[in-house]
PDB file of C-alpha atoms and ligand atoms in Angstrom:
ATOM      1  CA  UNK A   1       0.000   0.000   0.000  1.00  0.00           C
ATOM      2  CA  UNK A   2       1.505   3.374  -0.898  1.00  0.00           C
ATOM      3  CA  UNK A   3       1.067   6.677   0.883  1.00  0.00           C
ATOM      4  CA  UNK A   4      -0.920   8.422  -1.854  1.00  0.00           C
ATOM      5  CA  UNK A   5      -4.171  10.114  -0.941  1.00  0.00           C
ATOM      6  CA  UNK A   6      -6.956   9.328  -0.675  1.00  0.00           C
ATOM      7  CA  UNK A   7      -6.575   5.760   0.570  1.00  0.00           C
ATOM      8  CA  UNK A   8      -9.727   3.796  -0.311  1.00  0.00           C
ATOM      9  CA  UNK A   9     -10.872   1.172   2.169  1.00  0.00           C
ATOM     10  CA  UNK A  10     -13.916  -1.030   1.522  1.00  0.00           C
ATOM     11  CA  UNK A  11     -15.821  -2.724   4.361  1.00  0.00           C
ATOM     12  CA  UNK A  12     -17.430  -5.987   3.250  1.00  0.00           C
ATOM     13  CA  UNK A  13     -18.835  -9.232   4.633  1.00  0.00           C
ATOM     14  CA  UNK A  14     -20.128 -12.507   3.301  1.00  0.00           C
ATOM     15  CA  UNK A  15     -23.053 -12.637   5.700  1.00  0.00           C
ATOM     16  CA  UNK A  16     -25.362  -9.718   6.498  1.00  0.00           C
ATOM     17  CA  UNK A  17     -25.842  -8.045   9.861  1.00  0.00           C
ATOM     18  CA  UNK A  18     -22.328  -8.694  11.179  1.00  0.00           C
ATOM     19  CA  UNK A  19     -21.603  -5.054  12.054  1.00  0.00           C
ATOM     20  CA  UNK A  20     -20.102  -3.556   8.870  1.00  0.00           C
ATOM     21  CA  UNK A  21     -21.969  -0.265   9.119  1.00  0.00           C
ATOM     22  CA  UNK A  22     -21.411   0.345  12.834  1.00  0.00           C
ATOM     23  CA  UNK A  23     -17.748  -0.582  12.452  1.00  0.00           C
ATOM     24  CA  UNK A  24     -17.368   1.630   9.349  1.00  0.00           C
ATOM     25  CA  UNK A  25     -19.060   4.592  11.028  1.00  0.00           C
ATOM     26  CA  UNK A  26     -17.089   4.342  14.255  1.00  0.00           C
ATOM     27  CA  UNK A  27     -13.801   3.639  12.474  1.00  0.00           C
ATOM     28  CA  UNK A  28     -14.439   6.811  10.476  1.00  0.00           C
ATOM     29  CA  UNK A  29     -15.077   8.733  13.722  1.00  0.00           C
ATOM     30  CA  UNK A  30     -11.873   7.351  15.280  1.00  0.00           C
ATOM     31  CA  UNK A  31      -9.830   8.273  12.196  1.00  0.00           C
ATOM     32  CA  UNK A  32     -11.333  11.772  12.103  1.00  0.00           C
ATOM     33  CA  UNK A  33     -10.517  12.144  15.797  1.00  0.00           C
ATOM     34  CA  UNK A  34      -6.916  11.228  14.942  1.00  0.00           C
ATOM     35  CA  UNK A  35      -6.922  14.236  12.529  1.00  0.00           C
ATOM     36  CA  UNK A  36      -7.368  12.254   9.352  1.00  0.00           C
ATOM     37  CA  UNK A  37      -9.708  13.791   6.823  1.00  0.00           C
ATOM     38  CA  UNK A  38     -12.250  11.079   6.169  1.00  0.00           C
ATOM     39  CA  UNK A  39     -15.099  10.514   3.754  1.00  0.00           C
ATOM     40  CA  UNK A  40     -17.554   7.762   4.631  1.00  0.00           C
ATOM     41  CA  UNK A  41     -19.460   6.454   1.604  1.00  0.00           C
ATOM     42  CA  UNK A  42     -22.652   4.424   1.917  1.00  0.00           C
ATOM     43  CA  UNK A  43     -22.386   1.823  -0.853  1.00  0.00           C
ATOM     44  CA  UNK A  44     -25.294  -0.229   0.466  1.00  0.00           C
ATOM     45  CA  UNK A  45     -27.394   1.285  -2.276  1.00  0.00           C
ATOM     46  CA  UNK A  46     -30.690  -0.443  -1.492  1.00  0.00           C
ATOM     47  CA  UNK A  47     -30.523  -0.295   2.318  1.00  0.00           C
ATOM     48  CA  UNK A  48     -28.206   2.564   3.182  1.00  0.00           C
ATOM     49  CA  UNK A  49     -28.385   3.514   6.843  1.00  0.00           C
ATOM     50  CA  UNK A  50     -25.237   5.470   7.717  1.00  0.00           C
ATOM     51  CA  UNK A  51     -27.225   8.717   7.792  1.00  0.00           C
ATOM     52  CA  UNK A  52     -29.412   7.105  10.469  1.00  0.00           C
ATOM     53  CA  UNK A  53     -26.417   6.006  12.541  1.00  0.00           C
ATOM     54  CA  UNK A  54     -25.030   9.544  12.218  1.00  0.00           C
ATOM     55  CA  UNK A  55     -28.444  11.073  12.909  1.00  0.00           C
ATOM     56  CA  UNK A  56     -28.235  13.412   9.915  1.00  0.00           C
ATOM     57  CA  UNK A  57     -30.725  14.588   7.389  1.00  0.00           C
ATOM     58  CA  UNK A  58     -28.915  14.503   4.061  1.00  0.00           C
ATOM     59  CA  UNK A  59     -30.309  16.599   1.251  1.00  0.00           C
ATOM     60  CA  UNK A  60     -28.043  14.976  -1.332  1.00  0.00           C
ATOM     61  CA  UNK A  61     -25.937  11.863  -1.551  1.00  0.00           C
ATOM     62  CA  UNK A  62     -24.559   9.071  -3.645  1.00  0.00           C
ATOM     63  CA  UNK A  63     -27.370   9.122  -6.196  1.00  0.00           C
ATOM     64  CA  UNK A  64     -26.636  12.673  -7.302  1.00  0.00           C
ATOM     65  CA  UNK A  65     -22.881  11.952  -7.362  1.00  0.00           C
ATOM     66  CA  UNK A  66     -23.294   8.661  -9.252  1.00  0.00           C
ATOM     67  CA  UNK A  67     -25.443  10.361 -11.878  1.00  0.00           C
ATOM     68  CA  UNK A  68     -22.911  13.180 -12.211  1.00  0.00           C
ATOM     69  CA  UNK A  69     -25.525  15.745 -11.218  1.00  0.00           C
ATOM     70  CA  UNK A  70     -23.427  17.013  -8.319  1.00  0.00           C
ATOM     71  CA  UNK A  71     -19.711  17.116  -7.607  1.00  0.00           C
ATOM     72  CA  UNK A  72     -18.402  15.248  -4.574  1.00  0.00           C
ATOM     73  CA  UNK A  73     -18.088  18.485  -2.582  1.00  0.00           C
ATOM     74  CA  UNK A  74     -21.735  19.310  -3.342  1.00  0.00           C
ATOM     75  CA  UNK A  75     -23.072  15.810  -2.616  1.00  0.00           C
ATOM     76  CA  UNK A  76     -21.499  15.167   0.800  1.00  0.00           C
ATOM     77  CA  UNK A  77     -22.894  16.064   4.220  1.00  0.00           C
ATOM     78  CA  UNK A  78     -20.440  17.268   6.864  1.00  0.00           C
ATOM     79  CA  UNK A  79     -20.619  15.268  10.115  1.00  0.00           C
ATOM     80  CA  UNK A  80     -17.654  16.738  12.009  1.00  0.00           C
ATOM     81  CA  UNK A  81     -14.649  18.929  11.136  1.00  0.00           C
ATOM     82  CA  UNK A  82     -12.757  16.031   9.571  1.00  0.00           C
ATOM     83  CA  UNK A  83     -15.569  13.700   8.608  1.00  0.00           C
ATOM     84  CA  UNK A  84     -18.016  13.857   5.688  1.00  0.00           C
ATOM     85  CA  UNK A  85     -20.709  11.410   4.645  1.00  0.00           C
ATOM     86  CA  UNK A  86     -21.833  10.510   1.136  1.00  0.00           C
ATOM     87  CA  UNK A  87     -25.189   9.053   2.099  1.00  0.00           C
ATOM     88  CA  UNK A  88     -27.422   6.525   0.352  1.00  0.00           C
ATOM     89  CA  UNK A  89     -31.037   7.316   1.144  1.00  0.00           C
ATOM     90  CA  UNK A  90     -32.905   4.152   0.017  1.00  0.00           C
ATOM     91  CA  UNK A  91     -36.011   6.022  -1.134  1.00  0.00           C
ATOM     92  CA  UNK A  92     -33.897   8.206  -3.416  1.00  0.00           C
ATOM     93  CA  UNK A  93     -31.482   5.601  -4.779  1.00  0.00           C
ATOM     94  CA  UNK A  94     -32.195   4.047  -8.144  1.00  0.00           C
ATOM     95  CA  UNK A  95     -30.515   0.642  -8.272  1.00  0.00           C
ATOM     96  CA  UNK A  96     -30.400   0.872 -12.070  1.00  0.00           C
ATOM     97  CA  UNK A  97     -27.596   3.403 -11.749  1.00  0.00           C
ATOM     98  CA  UNK A  98     -25.280   0.898 -10.136  1.00  0.00           C
ATOM     99  CA  UNK A  99     -24.085  -1.532 -12.777  1.00  0.00           C
ATOM    100  CA  UNK A 100     -20.477  -2.708 -12.599  1.00  0.00           C
ATOM    101  CA  UNK A 101     -19.158  -0.085 -14.989  1.00  0.00           C
ATOM    102  CA  UNK A 102     -21.068   2.690 -13.169  1.00  0.00           C
ATOM    103  CA  UNK A 103     -19.655   1.576  -9.812  1.00  0.00           C
ATOM    104  CA  UNK A 104     -16.051   1.422 -11.004  1.00  0.00           C
ATOM    105  CA  UNK A 105     -16.449   4.807 -12.664  1.00  0.00           C
ATOM    106  CA  UNK A 106     -17.803   6.171  -9.385  1.00  0.00           C
ATOM    107  CA  UNK A 107     -14.806   4.853  -7.433  1.00  0.00           C
ATOM    108  CA  UNK A 108     -12.450   6.531  -9.902  1.00  0.00           C
ATOM    109  CA  UNK A 109     -14.323   9.806  -9.529  1.00  0.00           C
ATOM    110  CA  UNK A 110     -14.190   9.444  -5.729  1.00  0.00           C
ATOM    111  CA  UNK A 111     -10.411   9.159  -6.039  1.00  0.00           C
ATOM    112  CA  UNK A 112     -10.139  12.164  -8.369  1.00  0.00           C
ATOM    113  CA  UNK A 113     -12.539  14.480  -6.568  1.00  0.00           C
ATOM    114  CA  UNK A 114     -11.652  13.240  -3.078  1.00  0.00           C
ATOM    115  CA  UNK A 115      -7.988  14.171  -3.040  1.00  0.00           C
ATOM    116  CA  UNK A 116      -8.509  16.458  -0.059  1.00  0.00           C
ATOM    117  CA  UNK A 117      -9.380  13.361   2.027  1.00  0.00           C
ATOM    118  CA  UNK A 118      -6.775  11.093   3.609  1.00  0.00           C
ATOM    119  CA  UNK A 119      -9.099   8.114   3.662  1.00  0.00           C
ATOM    120  CA  UNK A 120     -12.344   7.158   1.973  1.00  0.00           C
ATOM    121  CA  UNK A 121     -14.249   4.333   3.681  1.00  0.00           C
ATOM    122  CA  UNK A 122     -16.829   2.481   1.591  1.00  0.00           C
ATOM    123  CA  UNK A 123     -19.499   0.595   3.535  1.00  0.00           C
ATOM    124  CA  UNK A 124     -20.823  -2.134   1.210  1.00  0.00           C
ATOM    125  CA  UNK A 125     -23.943  -4.254   1.364  1.00  0.00           C
ATOM    126  CA  UNK A 126     -23.401  -7.889   2.362  1.00  0.00           C
ATOM    127  CA  UNK A 127     -22.493 -10.716   0.031  1.00  0.00           C
ATOM    128  CA  UNK A 128     -20.718 -11.227  -3.233  1.00  0.00           C
ATOM    129  CA  UNK A 129     -22.180  -8.817  -5.771  1.00  0.00           C
ATOM    130  CA  UNK A 130     -20.298  -8.124  -8.984  1.00  0.00           C
ATOM    131  CA  UNK A 131     -20.524  -4.372  -8.400  1.00  0.00           C
ATOM    132  CA  UNK A 132     -19.065  -4.579  -4.858  1.00  0.00           C
ATOM    133  CA  UNK A 133     -16.330  -6.917  -6.102  1.00  0.00           C
ATOM    134  CA  UNK A 134     -15.386  -4.473  -8.854  1.00  0.00           C
ATOM    135  CA  UNK A 135     -15.331  -1.627  -6.326  1.00  0.00           C
ATOM    136  CA  UNK A 136     -13.150  -3.707  -3.988  1.00  0.00           C
ATOM    137  CA  UNK A 137     -10.676  -4.267  -6.805  1.00  0.00           C
ATOM    138  CA  UNK A 138     -10.620  -0.520  -7.482  1.00  0.00           C
ATOM    139  CA  UNK A 139      -9.911   0.186  -3.764  1.00  0.00           C
ATOM    140  CA  UNK A 140      -6.626  -0.070  -1.855  1.00  0.00           C
ATOM    141  CA  UNK A 141      -7.714  -2.271   1.035  1.00  0.00           C
ATOM    142  CA  UNK A 142     -10.728  -4.439   1.787  1.00  0.00           C
ATOM    143  CA  UNK A 143     -11.812  -5.161   5.346  1.00  0.00           C
ATOM    144  CA  UNK A 144     -13.861  -8.338   5.789  1.00  0.00           C
ATOM    145  CA  UNK A 145     -16.012  -8.229   8.930  1.00  0.00           C
ATOM    146  CA  UNK A 146     -16.590 -11.663  10.443  1.00  0.00           C
ATOM    147  CA  UNK A 147     -18.441 -12.808  13.556  1.00  0.00           C
ATOM    148  CA  UNK A 148     -17.585 -16.077  15.309  1.00  0.00           C
ATOM    149  CA  UNK A 149     -20.389 -18.126  13.782  1.00  0.00           C
ATOM    150  CA  UNK A 150     -19.973 -20.932  11.292  1.00  0.00           C
ATOM    151  CA  UNK A 151     -22.057 -19.305   8.551  1.00  0.00           C
ATOM    152  CA  UNK A 152     -20.318 -15.952   8.864  1.00  0.00           C
ATOM    153  CA  UNK A 153     -16.913 -17.622   8.728  1.00  0.00           C
ATOM    154  CA  UNK A 154     -17.790 -19.796   5.745  1.00  0.00           C
ATOM    155  CA  UNK A 155     -19.384 -16.878   3.842  1.00  0.00           C
ATOM    156  CA  UNK A 156     -16.360 -14.677   4.580  1.00  0.00           C
ATOM    157  CA  UNK A 157     -14.055 -17.419   3.388  1.00  0.00           C
ATOM    158  CA  UNK A 158     -16.094 -17.750   0.165  1.00  0.00           C
ATOM    159  CA  UNK A 159     -15.930 -13.995  -0.364  1.00  0.00           C
ATOM    160  CA  UNK A 160     -12.189 -13.863   0.321  1.00  0.00           C
ATOM    161  CA  UNK A 161     -11.580 -16.703  -2.094  1.00  0.00           C
ATOM    162  CA  UNK A 162     -13.682 -15.002  -4.775  1.00  0.00           C
ATOM    163  CA  UNK A 163     -11.975 -11.635  -4.309  1.00  0.00           C
ATOM    164  CA  UNK A 164      -8.579 -13.288  -4.444  1.00  0.00           C
ATOM    165  CA  UNK A 165      -9.450 -15.453  -7.456  1.00  0.00           C
ATOM    166  CA  UNK A 166     -10.582 -12.387  -9.375  1.00  0.00           C
ATOM    167  CA  UNK A 167      -7.489 -10.345  -8.399  1.00  0.00           C
ATOM    168  CA  UNK A 168      -4.705 -12.042  -6.480  1.00  0.00           C
ATOM    169  CA  UNK A 169      -3.131  -8.685  -5.499  1.00  0.00           C
ATOM    170  CA  UNK A 170      -6.082  -7.653  -3.352  1.00  0.00           C
ATOM    171  CA  UNK A 171      -5.134  -6.454   0.147  1.00  0.00           C
ATOM    172  CA  UNK A 172      -7.696  -8.005   2.520  1.00  0.00           C
ATOM    173  CA  UNK A 173      -7.855  -7.688   6.317  1.00  0.00           C
ATOM    174  CA  UNK A 174     -10.086  -9.560   8.751  1.00  0.00           C
ATOM    175  CA  UNK A 175     -11.940  -7.648  11.452  1.00  0.00           C
ATOM    176  CA  UNK A 176     -13.368 -10.128  13.954  1.00  0.00           C
ATOM    177  CA  UNK A 177     -16.474  -8.718  15.618  1.00  0.00           C
ATOM    178  CA  UNK A 178     -18.878  -9.677  18.409  1.00  0.00           C
ATOM    179  CA  UNK A 179     -16.318 -11.797  20.233  1.00  0.00           C
ATOM    180  CA  UNK A 180     -16.700 -13.197  23.730  1.00  0.00           C
ATOM    181  CA  UNK A 181     -12.939 -12.977  24.223  1.00  0.00           C
ATOM    182  CA  UNK A 182      -9.745 -12.163  22.376  1.00  0.00           C
ATOM    183  CA  UNK A 183      -8.867 -15.873  22.470  1.00  0.00           C
ATOM    184  CA  UNK A 184     -12.024 -16.651  20.566  1.00  0.00           C
ATOM    185  CA  UNK A 185     -10.996 -14.101  17.918  1.00  0.00           C
ATOM    186  CA  UNK A 186      -7.508 -15.510  17.628  1.00  0.00           C
ATOM    187  CA  UNK A 187      -8.898 -19.027  17.289  1.00  0.00           C
ATOM    188  CA  UNK A 188     -11.233 -17.985  14.443  1.00  0.00           C
ATOM    189  CA  UNK A 189      -8.481 -15.981  12.766  1.00  0.00           C
ATOM    190  CA  UNK A 190      -6.011 -18.878  12.881  1.00  0.00           C
ATOM    191  CA  UNK A 191      -8.621 -21.278  11.458  1.00  0.00           C
ATOM    192  CA  UNK A 192      -9.428 -18.813   8.693  1.00  0.00           C
ATOM    193  CA  UNK A 193      -5.760 -18.322   7.930  1.00  0.00           C
ATOM    194  CA  UNK A 194      -4.985 -22.039   7.833  1.00  0.00           C
ATOM    195  CA  UNK A 195      -7.932 -22.721   5.519  1.00  0.00           C
ATOM    196  CA  UNK A 196      -7.051 -19.811   3.204  1.00  0.00           C
ATOM    197  CA  UNK A 197      -3.356 -20.697   3.042  1.00  0.00           C
ATOM    198  CA  UNK A 198      -4.211 -24.239   2.148  1.00  0.00           C
ATOM    199  CA  UNK A 199      -6.964 -23.723  -0.423  1.00  0.00           C
ATOM    200  CA  UNK A 200      -6.382 -20.185  -1.743  1.00  0.00           C
ATOM    201  CA  UNK A 201      -2.613 -20.004  -1.442  1.00  0.00           C
ATOM    202  CA  UNK A 202      -2.695 -16.785   0.594  1.00  0.00           C
ATOM    203  CA  UNK A 203      -4.509 -15.404   3.618  1.00  0.00           C
ATOM    204  CA  UNK A 204      -5.767 -12.048   4.866  1.00  0.00           C
ATOM    205  CA  UNK A 205      -4.005 -10.204   7.668  1.00  0.00           C
ATOM    206  CA  UNK A 206      -5.819  -9.444  10.911  1.00  0.00           C
ATOM    207  CA  UNK A 207      -7.109  -5.912  11.483  1.00  0.00           C
ATOM    208  CA  UNK A 208      -8.349  -6.548  14.981  1.00  0.00           C
ATOM    209  CA  UNK A 209     -10.612  -8.164  17.522  1.00  0.00           C
ATOM    210  CA  UNK A 210     -13.799  -6.428  18.624  1.00  0.00           C
ATOM    211  CA  UNK A 211     -15.833  -7.649  21.557  1.00  0.00           C
ATOM    212  CA  UNK A 212     -19.569  -8.113  21.812  1.00  0.00           C
ATOM    213  CA  UNK A 213     -20.606  -5.162  23.980  1.00  0.00           C
ATOM    214  CA  UNK A 214     -23.901  -3.485  24.746  1.00  0.00           C
ATOM    215  CA  UNK A 215     -22.209  -0.110  24.231  1.00  0.00           C
ATOM    216  CA  UNK A 216     -22.669  -0.810  20.488  1.00  0.00           C
ATOM    217  CA  UNK A 217     -26.443  -1.346  20.621  1.00  0.00           C
ATOM    218  CA  UNK A 218     -26.714   1.661  22.945  1.00  0.00           C
ATOM    219  CA  UNK A 219     -24.760   3.750  20.445  1.00  0.00           C
ATOM    220  CA  UNK A 220     -27.014   2.598  17.584  1.00  0.00           C
ATOM    221  CA  UNK A 221     -30.218   3.175  19.558  1.00  0.00           C
ATOM    222  CA  UNK A 222     -29.205   6.690  20.567  1.00  0.00           C
ATOM    223  CA  UNK A 223     -27.631   7.506  17.166  1.00  0.00           C
ATOM    224  CA  UNK A 224     -24.408   8.617  18.772  1.00  0.00           C
ATOM    225  CA  UNK A 225     -20.845   7.462  18.027  1.00  0.00           C
ATOM    226  CA  UNK A 226     -19.214   5.081  20.485  1.00  0.00           C
ATOM    227  CA  UNK A 227     -16.802   7.667  21.888  1.00  0.00           C
ATOM    228  CA  UNK A 228     -19.741   9.798  23.045  1.00  0.00           C
ATOM    229  CA  UNK A 229     -21.208   6.851  24.967  1.00  0.00           C
ATOM    230  CA  UNK A 230     -18.003   5.588  26.569  1.00  0.00           C
ATOM    231  CA  UNK A 231     -14.591   6.714  25.410  1.00  0.00           C
ATOM    232  CA  UNK A 232     -12.890   3.872  27.263  1.00  0.00           C
ATOM    233  CA  UNK A 233     -14.948   0.942  26.000  1.00  0.00           C
ATOM    234  CA  UNK A 234     -12.996  -2.108  24.784  1.00  0.00           C
ATOM    235  CA  UNK A 235     -14.841  -1.833  21.439  1.00  0.00           C
ATOM    236  CA  UNK A 236     -13.477   1.669  20.917  1.00  0.00           C
ATOM    237  CA  UNK A 237      -9.972   0.604  21.962  1.00  0.00           C
ATOM    238  CA  UNK A 238     -10.106  -2.212  19.388  1.00  0.00           C
ATOM    239  CA  UNK A 239     -11.224   0.221  16.690  1.00  0.00           C
ATOM    240  CA  UNK A 240      -8.354   2.564  17.561  1.00  0.00           C
ATOM    241  CA  UNK A 241      -5.935  -0.312  17.009  1.00  0.00           C
ATOM    242  CA  UNK A 242      -7.719  -1.206  13.762  1.00  0.00           C
ATOM    243  CA  UNK A 243      -7.496   2.414  12.609  1.00  0.00           C
ATOM    244  CA  UNK A 244      -3.702   2.272  13.020  1.00  0.00           C
ATOM    245  CA  UNK A 245      -3.647  -0.771  10.773  1.00  0.00           C
ATOM    246  CA  UNK A 246      -5.331   1.276   8.036  1.00  0.00           C
ATOM    247  CA  UNK A 247      -3.066   4.327   8.268  1.00  0.00           C
ATOM    248  CA  UNK A 248       0.430   2.834   8.055  1.00  0.00           C
ATOM    249  CA  UNK A 249       2.645   5.342   6.267  1.00  0.00           C
ATOM    250  CA  UNK A 250      -0.136   7.941   6.022  1.00  0.00           C
ATOM    251  CA  UNK A 251       0.219  11.187   7.989  1.00  0.00           C
ATOM    252  CA  UNK A 252      -2.975  12.983   9.027  1.00  0.00           C
ATOM    253  CA  UNK A 253      -3.772  16.255   7.265  1.00  0.00           C
ATOM    254  CA  UNK A 254      -6.749  17.229   9.411  1.00  0.00           C
ATOM    255  CA  UNK A 255      -7.694  20.500  10.999  1.00  0.00           C
ATOM    256  CA  UNK A 256      -5.501  20.392  14.082  1.00  0.00           C
ATOM    257  CA  UNK A 257      -1.760  20.065  14.438  1.00  0.00           C
ATOM    258  CA  UNK A 258       0.787  19.505  17.148  1.00  0.00           C
ATOM    259  CA  UNK A 259       3.113  22.285  18.265  1.00  0.00           C
ATOM    260  CA  UNK A 260       5.754  20.859  20.563  1.00  0.00           C
ATOM    261  CA  UNK A 261       3.738  18.527  22.746  1.00  0.00           C
ATOM    262  CA  UNK A 262       0.634  20.655  22.552  1.00  0.00           C
ATOM    263  CA  UNK A 263      -2.302  20.284  20.281  1.00  0.00           C
ATOM    264  CA  UNK A 264      -3.612  23.520  18.743  1.00  0.00           C
ATOM    265  CA  UNK A 265      -6.303  24.459  16.301  1.00  0.00           C
ATOM    266  CA  UNK A 266      -5.352  25.768  12.882  1.00  0.00           C
ATOM    267  CA  UNK A 267      -8.041  28.446  13.108  1.00  0.00           C
ATOM    268  CA  UNK A 268      -6.200  31.584  14.312  1.00  0.00           C
ATOM    269  CA  UNK A 269      -8.950  32.617  16.731  1.00  0.00           C
ATOM    270  CA  UNK A 270      -8.608  29.410  18.699  1.00  0.00           C
ATOM    271  CA  UNK A 271      -4.881  28.939  18.265  1.00  0.00           C
ATOM    272  CA  UNK A 272      -2.635  29.201  21.276  1.00  0.00           C
ATOM    273  CA  UNK A 273       0.930  28.230  20.529  1.00  0.00           C
ATOM    274  CA  UNK A 274       2.545  29.800  23.587  1.00  0.00           C
ATOM    275  CA  UNK A 275       4.592  27.310  25.575  1.00  0.00           C
TER     276      UNK A 275
HETATM  277  N1  ATP B 301     -19.483  -5.569  18.774  1.00  0.00           N
HETATM  278  C1  ATP B 301     -20.821  -5.544  18.848  1.00  0.00           C
HETATM  279  N2  ATP B 301     -21.433  -5.696  20.049  1.00  0.00           N
HETATM  280  C2  ATP B 301     -22.787  -5.674  20.150  1.00  0.00           C
HETATM  281  N3  ATP B 301     -23.618  -5.482  19.102  1.00  0.00           N
HETATM  282  C3  ATP B 301     -23.079  -5.320  17.891  1.00  0.00           C
HETATM  283  C4  ATP B 301     -21.656  -5.331  17.682  1.00  0.00           C
HETATM  284  N4  ATP B 301     -21.423  -5.131  16.371  1.00  0.00           N
HETATM  285  C5  ATP B 301     -22.619  -4.993  15.780  1.00  0.00           C
HETATM  286  N5  ATP B 301     -23.617  -5.108  16.676  1.00  0.00           N
HETATM  287  C6  ATP B 301     -25.064  -5.003  16.412  1.00  0.00           C
HETATM  288  O1  ATP B 301     -25.332  -5.600  15.159  1.00  0.00           O
HETATM  289  C7  ATP B 301     -26.352  -4.869  14.496  1.00  0.00           C
HETATM  290  C8  ATP B 301     -26.113  -4.918  13.005  1.00  0.00           C
HETATM  291  O2  ATP B 301     -25.001  -4.098  12.693  1.00  0.00           O
HETATM  292  P1  ATP B 301     -24.834  -3.426  11.267  1.00  0.00           P
HETATM  293  O3  ATP B 301     -26.092  -2.837  10.770  1.00  0.00           O
HETATM  294  O4  ATP B 301     -23.644  -2.556  11.351  1.00  0.00           O
HETATM  295  O5  ATP B 301     -24.488  -4.717  10.388  1.00  0.00           O
HETATM  296  P2  ATP B 301     -24.196  -4.760   8.827  1.00  0.00           P
HETATM  297  O6  ATP B 301     -23.178  -5.811   8.612  1.00  0.00           O
HETATM  298  O7  ATP B 301     -23.880  -3.404   8.330  1.00  0.00           O
HETATM  299  O8  ATP B 301     -25.613  -5.227   8.254  1.00  0.00           O
HETATM  300  P3  ATP B 301     -26.063  -5.252   6.706  1.00  0.00           P
HETATM  301  O9  ATP B 301     -25.429  -6.479   6.115  1.00  0.00           O
HETATM  302  O10 ATP B 301     -27.549  -5.349   6.791  1.00  0.00           O
HETATM  303  O11 ATP B 301     -25.566  -3.990   6.077  1.00  0.00           O
HETATM  304  C9  ATP B 301     -26.326  -3.465  15.055  1.00  0.00           C
HETATM  305  O12 ATP B 301     -27.614  -3.044  15.344  1.00  0.00           O
HETATM  306  C10 ATP B 301     -25.496  -3.544  16.314  1.00  0.00           C
HETATM  307  O13 ATP B 301     -26.244  -3.214  17.456  1.00  0.00           O
HETATM  308 MG1   MG B 302     -24.761  -2.236   6.799  1.00  0.00          MG
END
């Protein structure tokens, strides 16, 4: 992975409902908090829900961008200083727009028009669609979210195998979610790795181990990011570690900078660089 901007990271899973959207949203919040400029893109065209997690009314979104009616800057909704959302409002999204060619074209335009972002996170729908596969191949890294259940593991393995068969240079990472313990995550990861090495000839790296925790359902129910509910929760700590795995070699270009050991705002009115 090189250090060019923006870095495109897709979040996928074989099985539905494993936590892709909550992980994508909170990873984006963690990265923005670390001063990365982040765009979160809802690529679950038929069932987009990131605007609900973020509790935002979005006037425009991916439909207008995909149809070239609006530029990226016009189509996004600002969530925080360093975080924007390109929303998919199901009632406004026409699935006919999203054939394979249209999706790949959209990813290329995200790269071109999104150069002011450090990272662009794409939250996909579940399963092995041709459009999502093509978008994964046009991205830099693909995160596969897996929960410790047989069907999730087997679907994730099938998806990994398919992604690898269609492009053996794909950079895939496993994010184990809803774990009872770290040991359980390591066990699943090692099984996955052994199976992939044997039958695919390569295996994904681990991005991290996220526990099952009611802080997540509380965060969803109250439409607030995890750090606002509990900034010390093990889930958030795991996502901070995962965020480091996605930013290797990439310096943040967000709105605050360090002077000596002190953090200051770039905006002159709030800046205080006296030691
Ligand atoms: N670590 C966790 N601990 C507890 N609950 C979790 C955790 N991760 C996810 N969940 C719960 O799982 C539910 C489904 O999550 P989410 O909608 O993000 O899944 P998804 O993979 O995006 O689903 P879809 O395939 O439909 O897009 C959420 O409502 C959330 O409460
Ligand atoms: Mg989702």
